[in-house]
mmCIF file of C-alpha atoms in Angstrom:
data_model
loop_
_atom_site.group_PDB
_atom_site.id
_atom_site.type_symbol
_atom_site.label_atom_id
_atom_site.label_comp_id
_atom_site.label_asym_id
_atom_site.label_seq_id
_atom_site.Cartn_x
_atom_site.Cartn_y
_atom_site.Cartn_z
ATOM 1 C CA UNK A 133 -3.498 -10.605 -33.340
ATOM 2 C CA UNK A 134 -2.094 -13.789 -31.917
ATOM 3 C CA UNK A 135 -1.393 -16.884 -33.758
ATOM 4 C CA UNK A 136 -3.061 -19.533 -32.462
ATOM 5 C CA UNK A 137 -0.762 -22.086 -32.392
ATOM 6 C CA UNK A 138 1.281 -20.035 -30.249
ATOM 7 C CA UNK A 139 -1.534 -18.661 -27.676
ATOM 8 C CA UNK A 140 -2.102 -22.453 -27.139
ATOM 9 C CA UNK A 141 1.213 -22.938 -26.445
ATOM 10 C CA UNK A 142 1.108 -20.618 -23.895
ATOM 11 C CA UNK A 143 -1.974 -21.034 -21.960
ATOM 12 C CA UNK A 144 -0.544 -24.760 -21.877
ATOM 13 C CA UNK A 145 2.414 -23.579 -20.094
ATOM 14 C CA UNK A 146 0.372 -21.795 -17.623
ATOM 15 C CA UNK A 147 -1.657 -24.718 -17.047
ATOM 16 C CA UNK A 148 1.892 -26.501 -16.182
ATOM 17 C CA UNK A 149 2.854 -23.767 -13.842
ATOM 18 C CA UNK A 150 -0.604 -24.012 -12.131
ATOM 19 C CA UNK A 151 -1.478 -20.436 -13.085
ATOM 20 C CA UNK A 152 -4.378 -22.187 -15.372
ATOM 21 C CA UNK A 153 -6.809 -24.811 -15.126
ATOM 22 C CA UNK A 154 -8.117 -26.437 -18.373
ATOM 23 C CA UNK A 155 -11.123 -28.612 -19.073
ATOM 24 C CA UNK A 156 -11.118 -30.499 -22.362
ATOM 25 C CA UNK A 157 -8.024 -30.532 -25.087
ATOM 26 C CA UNK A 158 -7.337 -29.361 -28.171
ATOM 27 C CA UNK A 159 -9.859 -27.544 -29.899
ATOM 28 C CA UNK A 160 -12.367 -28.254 -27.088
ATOM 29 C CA UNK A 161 -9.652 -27.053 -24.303
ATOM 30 C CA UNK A 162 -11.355 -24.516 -21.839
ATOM 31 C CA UNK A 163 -9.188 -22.344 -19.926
ATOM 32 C CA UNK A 164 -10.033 -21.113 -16.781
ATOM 33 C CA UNK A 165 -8.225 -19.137 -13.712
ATOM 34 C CA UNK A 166 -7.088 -21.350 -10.883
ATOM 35 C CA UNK A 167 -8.349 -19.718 -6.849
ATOM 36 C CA UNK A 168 -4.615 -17.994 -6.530
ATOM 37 C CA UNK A 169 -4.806 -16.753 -9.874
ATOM 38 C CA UNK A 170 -8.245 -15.185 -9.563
ATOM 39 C CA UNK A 171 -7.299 -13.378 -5.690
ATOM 40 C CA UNK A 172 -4.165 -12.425 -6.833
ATOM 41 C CA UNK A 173 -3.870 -11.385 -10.487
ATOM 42 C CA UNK A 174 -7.562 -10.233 -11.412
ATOM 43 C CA UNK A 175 -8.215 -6.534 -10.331
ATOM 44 C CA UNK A 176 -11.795 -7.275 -10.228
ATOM 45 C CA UNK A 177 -11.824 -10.517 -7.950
ATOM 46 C CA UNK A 178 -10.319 -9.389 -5.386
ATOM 47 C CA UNK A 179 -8.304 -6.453 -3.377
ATOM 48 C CA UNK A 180 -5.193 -8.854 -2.876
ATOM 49 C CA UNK A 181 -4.363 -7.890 -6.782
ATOM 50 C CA UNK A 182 -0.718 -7.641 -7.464
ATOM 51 C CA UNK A 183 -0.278 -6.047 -10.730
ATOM 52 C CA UNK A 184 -0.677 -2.873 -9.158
ATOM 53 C CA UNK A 185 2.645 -2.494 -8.647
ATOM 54 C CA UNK A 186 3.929 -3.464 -12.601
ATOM 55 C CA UNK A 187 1.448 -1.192 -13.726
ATOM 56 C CA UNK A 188 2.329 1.701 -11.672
ATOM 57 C CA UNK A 189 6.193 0.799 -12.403
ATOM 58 C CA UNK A 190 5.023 0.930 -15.920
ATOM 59 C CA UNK A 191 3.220 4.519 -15.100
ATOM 60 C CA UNK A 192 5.545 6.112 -13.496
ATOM 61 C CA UNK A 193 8.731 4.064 -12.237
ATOM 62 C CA UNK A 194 10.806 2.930 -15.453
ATOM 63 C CA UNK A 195 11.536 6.229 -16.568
ATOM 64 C CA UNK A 196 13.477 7.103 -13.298
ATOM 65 C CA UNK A 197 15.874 3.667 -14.025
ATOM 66 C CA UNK A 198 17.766 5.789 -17.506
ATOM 67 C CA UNK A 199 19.091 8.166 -14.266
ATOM 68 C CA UNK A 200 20.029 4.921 -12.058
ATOM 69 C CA UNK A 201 24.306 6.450 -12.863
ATOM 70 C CA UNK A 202 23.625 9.333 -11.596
ATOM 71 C CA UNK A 203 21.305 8.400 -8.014
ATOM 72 C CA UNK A 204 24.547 6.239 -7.753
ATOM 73 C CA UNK A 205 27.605 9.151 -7.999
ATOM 74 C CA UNK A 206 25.114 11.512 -6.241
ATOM 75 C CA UNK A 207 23.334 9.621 -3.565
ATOM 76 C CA UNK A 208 20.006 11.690 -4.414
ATOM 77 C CA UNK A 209 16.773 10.538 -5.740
ATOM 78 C CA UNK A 210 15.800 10.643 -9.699
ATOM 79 C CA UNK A 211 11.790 11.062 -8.906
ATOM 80 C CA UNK A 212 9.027 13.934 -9.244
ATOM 81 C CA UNK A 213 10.681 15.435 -6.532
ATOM 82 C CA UNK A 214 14.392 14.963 -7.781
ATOM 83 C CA UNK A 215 14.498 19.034 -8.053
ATOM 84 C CA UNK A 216 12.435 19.756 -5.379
ATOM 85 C CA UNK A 217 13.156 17.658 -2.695
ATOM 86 C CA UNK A 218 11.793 14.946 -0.735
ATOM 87 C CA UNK A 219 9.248 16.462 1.529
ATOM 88 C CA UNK A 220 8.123 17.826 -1.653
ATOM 89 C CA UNK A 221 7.655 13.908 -3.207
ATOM 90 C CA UNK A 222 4.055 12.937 -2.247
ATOM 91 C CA UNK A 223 2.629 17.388 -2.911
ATOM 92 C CA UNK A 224 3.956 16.255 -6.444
ATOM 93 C CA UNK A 225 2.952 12.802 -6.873
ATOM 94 C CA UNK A 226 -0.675 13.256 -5.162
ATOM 95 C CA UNK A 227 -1.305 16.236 -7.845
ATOM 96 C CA UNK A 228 -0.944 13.743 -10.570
ATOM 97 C CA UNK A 229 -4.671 12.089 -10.244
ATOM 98 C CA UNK A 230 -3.776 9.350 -13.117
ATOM 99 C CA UNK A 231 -0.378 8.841 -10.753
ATOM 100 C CA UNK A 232 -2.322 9.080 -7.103
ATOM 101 C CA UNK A 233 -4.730 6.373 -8.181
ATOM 102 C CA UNK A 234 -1.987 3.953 -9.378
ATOM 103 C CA UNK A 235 -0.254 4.519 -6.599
ATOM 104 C CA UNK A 236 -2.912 3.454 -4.291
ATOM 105 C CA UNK A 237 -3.925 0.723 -6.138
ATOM 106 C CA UNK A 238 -0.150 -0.868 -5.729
ATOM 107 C CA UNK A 239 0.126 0.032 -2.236
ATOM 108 C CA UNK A 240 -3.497 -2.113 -1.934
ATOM 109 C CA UNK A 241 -2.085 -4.941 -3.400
ATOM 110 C CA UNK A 242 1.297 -5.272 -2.025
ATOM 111 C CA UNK A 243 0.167 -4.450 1.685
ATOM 112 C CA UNK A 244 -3.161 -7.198 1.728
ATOM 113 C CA UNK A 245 -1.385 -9.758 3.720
ATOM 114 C CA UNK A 246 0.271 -8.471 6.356
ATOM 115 C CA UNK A 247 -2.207 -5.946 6.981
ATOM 116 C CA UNK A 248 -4.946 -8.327 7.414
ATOM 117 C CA UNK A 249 -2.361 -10.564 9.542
ATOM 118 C CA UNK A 250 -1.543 -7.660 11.915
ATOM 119 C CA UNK A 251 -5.630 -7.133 12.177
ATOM 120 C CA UNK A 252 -6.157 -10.418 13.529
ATOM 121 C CA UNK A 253 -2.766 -11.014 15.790
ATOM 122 C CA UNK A 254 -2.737 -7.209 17.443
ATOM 123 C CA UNK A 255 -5.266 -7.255 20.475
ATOM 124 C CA UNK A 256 -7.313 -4.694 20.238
ATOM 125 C CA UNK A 257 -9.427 -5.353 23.079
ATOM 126 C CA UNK A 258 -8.930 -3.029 25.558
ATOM 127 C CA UNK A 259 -8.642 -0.392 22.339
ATOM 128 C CA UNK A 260 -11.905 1.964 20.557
ATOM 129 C CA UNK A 261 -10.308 3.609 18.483
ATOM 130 C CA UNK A 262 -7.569 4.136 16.156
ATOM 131 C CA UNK A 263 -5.945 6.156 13.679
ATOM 132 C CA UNK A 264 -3.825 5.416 10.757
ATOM 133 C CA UNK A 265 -1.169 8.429 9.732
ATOM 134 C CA UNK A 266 -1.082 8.697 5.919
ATOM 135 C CA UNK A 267 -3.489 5.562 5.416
ATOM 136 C CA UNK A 268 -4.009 6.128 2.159
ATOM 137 C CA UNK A 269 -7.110 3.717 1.036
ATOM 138 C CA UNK A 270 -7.687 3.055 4.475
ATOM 139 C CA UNK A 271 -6.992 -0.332 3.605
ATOM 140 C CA UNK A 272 -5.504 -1.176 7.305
ATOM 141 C CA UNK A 273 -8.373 0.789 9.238
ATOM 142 C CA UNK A 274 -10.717 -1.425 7.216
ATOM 143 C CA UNK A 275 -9.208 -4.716 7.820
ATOM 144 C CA UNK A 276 -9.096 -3.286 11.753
ATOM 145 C CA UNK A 277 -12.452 -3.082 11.573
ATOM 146 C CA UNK A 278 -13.716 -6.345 10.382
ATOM 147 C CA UNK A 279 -11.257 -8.172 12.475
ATOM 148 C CA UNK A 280 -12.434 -6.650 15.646
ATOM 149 C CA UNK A 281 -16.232 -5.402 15.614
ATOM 150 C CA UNK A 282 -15.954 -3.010 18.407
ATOM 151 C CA UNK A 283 -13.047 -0.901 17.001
ATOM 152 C CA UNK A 284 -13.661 2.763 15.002
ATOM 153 C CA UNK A 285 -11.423 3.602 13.604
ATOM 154 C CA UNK A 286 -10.115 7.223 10.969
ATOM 155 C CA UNK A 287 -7.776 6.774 7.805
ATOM 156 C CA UNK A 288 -5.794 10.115 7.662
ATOM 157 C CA UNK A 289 -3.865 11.464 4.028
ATOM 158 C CA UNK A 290 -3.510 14.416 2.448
ATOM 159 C CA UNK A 291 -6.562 15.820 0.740
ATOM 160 C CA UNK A 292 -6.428 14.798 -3.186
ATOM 161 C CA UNK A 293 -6.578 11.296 -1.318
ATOM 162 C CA UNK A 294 -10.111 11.632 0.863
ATOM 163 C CA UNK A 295 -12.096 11.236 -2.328
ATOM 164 C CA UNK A 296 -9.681 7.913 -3.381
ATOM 165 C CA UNK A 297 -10.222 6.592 0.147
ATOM 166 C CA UNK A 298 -13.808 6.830 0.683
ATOM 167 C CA UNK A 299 -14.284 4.748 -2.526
ATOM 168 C CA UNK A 300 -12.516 2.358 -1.274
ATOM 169 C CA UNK A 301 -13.603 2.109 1.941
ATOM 170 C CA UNK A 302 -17.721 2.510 1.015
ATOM 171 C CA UNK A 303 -17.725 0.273 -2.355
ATOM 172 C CA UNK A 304 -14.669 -2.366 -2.068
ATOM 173 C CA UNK A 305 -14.468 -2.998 2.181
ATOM 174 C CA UNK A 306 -17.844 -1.663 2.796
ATOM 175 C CA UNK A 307 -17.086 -0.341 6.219
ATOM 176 C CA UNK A 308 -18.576 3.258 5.868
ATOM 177 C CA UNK A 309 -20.213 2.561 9.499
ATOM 178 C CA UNK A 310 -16.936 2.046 11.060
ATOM 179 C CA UNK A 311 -14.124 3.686 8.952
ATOM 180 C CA UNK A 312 -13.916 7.417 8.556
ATOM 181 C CA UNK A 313 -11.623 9.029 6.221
ATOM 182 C CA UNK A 314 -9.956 12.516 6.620
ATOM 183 C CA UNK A 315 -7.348 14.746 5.754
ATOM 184 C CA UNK A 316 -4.175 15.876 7.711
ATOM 185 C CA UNK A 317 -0.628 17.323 6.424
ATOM 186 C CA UNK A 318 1.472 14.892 9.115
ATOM 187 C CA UNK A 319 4.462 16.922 9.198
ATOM 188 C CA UNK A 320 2.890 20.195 9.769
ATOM 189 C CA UNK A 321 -0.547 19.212 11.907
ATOM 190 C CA UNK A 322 -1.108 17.399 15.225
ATOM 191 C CA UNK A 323 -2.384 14.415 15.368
ATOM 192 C CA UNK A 324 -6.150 13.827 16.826
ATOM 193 C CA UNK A 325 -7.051 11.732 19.940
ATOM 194 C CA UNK A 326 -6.815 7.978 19.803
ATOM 195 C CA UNK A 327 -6.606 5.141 21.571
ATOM 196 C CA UNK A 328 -3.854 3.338 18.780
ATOM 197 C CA UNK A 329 -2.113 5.297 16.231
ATOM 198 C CA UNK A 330 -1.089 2.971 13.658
ATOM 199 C CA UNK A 331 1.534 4.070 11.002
ATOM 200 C CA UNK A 332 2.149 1.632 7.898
ATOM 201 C CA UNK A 333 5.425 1.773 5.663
ATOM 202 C CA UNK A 334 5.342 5.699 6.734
ATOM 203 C CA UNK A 335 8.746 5.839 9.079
ATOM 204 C CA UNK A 336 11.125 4.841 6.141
ATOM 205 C CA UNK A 337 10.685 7.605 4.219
ATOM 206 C CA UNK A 338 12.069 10.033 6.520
ATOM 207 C CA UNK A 339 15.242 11.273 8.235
ATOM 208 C CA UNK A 340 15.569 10.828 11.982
ATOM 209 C CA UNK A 341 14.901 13.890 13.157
ATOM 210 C CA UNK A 342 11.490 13.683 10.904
ATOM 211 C CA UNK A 343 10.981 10.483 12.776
ATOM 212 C CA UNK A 344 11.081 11.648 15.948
ATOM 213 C CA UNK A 345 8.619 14.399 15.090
ATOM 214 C CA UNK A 346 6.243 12.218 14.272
ATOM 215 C CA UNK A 347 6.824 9.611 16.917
ATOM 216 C CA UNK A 348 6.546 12.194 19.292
ATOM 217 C CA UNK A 349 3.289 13.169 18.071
ATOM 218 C CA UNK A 350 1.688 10.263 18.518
ATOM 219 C CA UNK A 351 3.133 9.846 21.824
ATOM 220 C CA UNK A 352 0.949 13.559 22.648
ATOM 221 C CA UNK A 353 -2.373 12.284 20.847
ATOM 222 C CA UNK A 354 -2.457 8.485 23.063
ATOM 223 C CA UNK A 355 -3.773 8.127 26.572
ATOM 224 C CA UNK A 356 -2.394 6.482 29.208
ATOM 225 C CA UNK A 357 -1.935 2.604 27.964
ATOM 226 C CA UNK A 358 -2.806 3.539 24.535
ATOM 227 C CA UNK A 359 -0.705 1.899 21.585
ATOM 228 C CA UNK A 360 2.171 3.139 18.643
ATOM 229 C CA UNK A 361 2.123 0.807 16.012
ATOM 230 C CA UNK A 362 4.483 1.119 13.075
ATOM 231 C CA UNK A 363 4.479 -1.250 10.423
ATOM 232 C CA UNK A 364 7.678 -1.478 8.302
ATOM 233 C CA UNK A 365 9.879 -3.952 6.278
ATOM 234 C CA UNK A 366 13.165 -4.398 8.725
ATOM 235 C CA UNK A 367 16.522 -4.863 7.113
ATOM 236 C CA UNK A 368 18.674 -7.480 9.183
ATOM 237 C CA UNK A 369 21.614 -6.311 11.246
ATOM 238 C CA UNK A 370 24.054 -8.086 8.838
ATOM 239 C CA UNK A 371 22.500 -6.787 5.938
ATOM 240 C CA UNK A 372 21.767 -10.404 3.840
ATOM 241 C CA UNK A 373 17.626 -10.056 4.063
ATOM 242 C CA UNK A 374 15.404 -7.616 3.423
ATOM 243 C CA UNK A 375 17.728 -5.218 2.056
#
């Protein structure tokens, strides 16, 4: 177990840092989670947890770093699909449940706030629907939906990740009456009608001529004055920010 002495010592330090509130001292000290600490570092608070992402790196991520010399001289990636390929990389993650769930959970937690900040800033007035292209949880459909009431909205991934989503969507955003959840291959199927096609950290992950597949796709499943979104992380021209 943990000496004492030194758990005190600790929790004291996390009191300094703010992470930790404290009523009392000494043997009467209670400890107790300060409102950042709670929405961000306690899975069962809130969906802004980010220890997703540690605890997938734990899962599945650290192993990959003992083949960081070799990504370097070769240029190619040291994942599940390092044999295989990349358009092979989510087939062979998603068959992994234990791997698929962590996976979602860190993309929850690492995408809360600028989701939720592009579902209140977008105007989605003259919009009904929308569709999100490999939404996993349909985190972003859901926090379309509560932002603007009128909107319906369909959360599209490959199939091992319907069940995942619906979870989610039914027992932690309860938006079931608003937020559908279905199954598409992107690379190989059309996409279906929609007023906005919203795609989330999706266009990174593939070459340009992948890119303009899919960009093109949603161009053929919009009306006239519907809306592309794509959400990304930008790297700066000169290279010194996001990189």
């Amino acid at each position: 177990g943990i000496r004492k002495s030194k758990s005190t010592l600790f929790l004291e330090t996390l009191v300094e840092c703010g992470v930790l509130g404290r009523t009392g001292s000494k043997a009467e000290a209670v400890y107790y989670n300060m409102p950042n600490t709670s929405a961000f570092l306690d899975k069962t608070v809130s969906e802004m947890y980010v220890g997703g992402i540690l605890e997938m790196a734990s899962l599945r991520l650290y192993r990959f770093w003992k083949d960081l010399r070799e990504a370097l001289e070769t240029g190619m990636m040291q994942n599940e699909s390092k044999e295989s390929g990349w358009n092979d990389f989510f087939p062979n993650l998603y068959r992994q449940p234990e791997s698929l769930a962590s996976f979602m959970e860190a993309m929850v937690g690492i995408s809360s706030g600028h989701f939720r900040k592009f579902a209140i800033a977008f105007d989605f007035s003259k919009y009904r629907t929308c569709i999100d292209i490999g939404g996993a949880t349909g985190q972003l459909s859901c926090y379309v939906a509560q932002e603007n009431s009128h909107m319906r909205c369909t959360t599209l991934d490959l199939p091992p990740v319907k069940p995942i989503a619906e979870q989610w969507i039914n027992k932690v955003w309860e938006c079931s009456h608003r937020v559908k959840a279905g199954n598409i291959d992107f690379l190989a199927h059309p996409f279906p009608k929609a007023d906005v096609v919203l795609m989330a950290m999706i266009l990174h992950d593939w070459g340009y001529k992948e890119k303009m597949m899919l960009i093109k796709k949603a161009y053929d499943a919009l009306p006239p004055g519907g809306a592309l979104v794509s959400l990304e992380s930008v790297i700066d021209d000169d290279r010194r920010m996001n990189t």
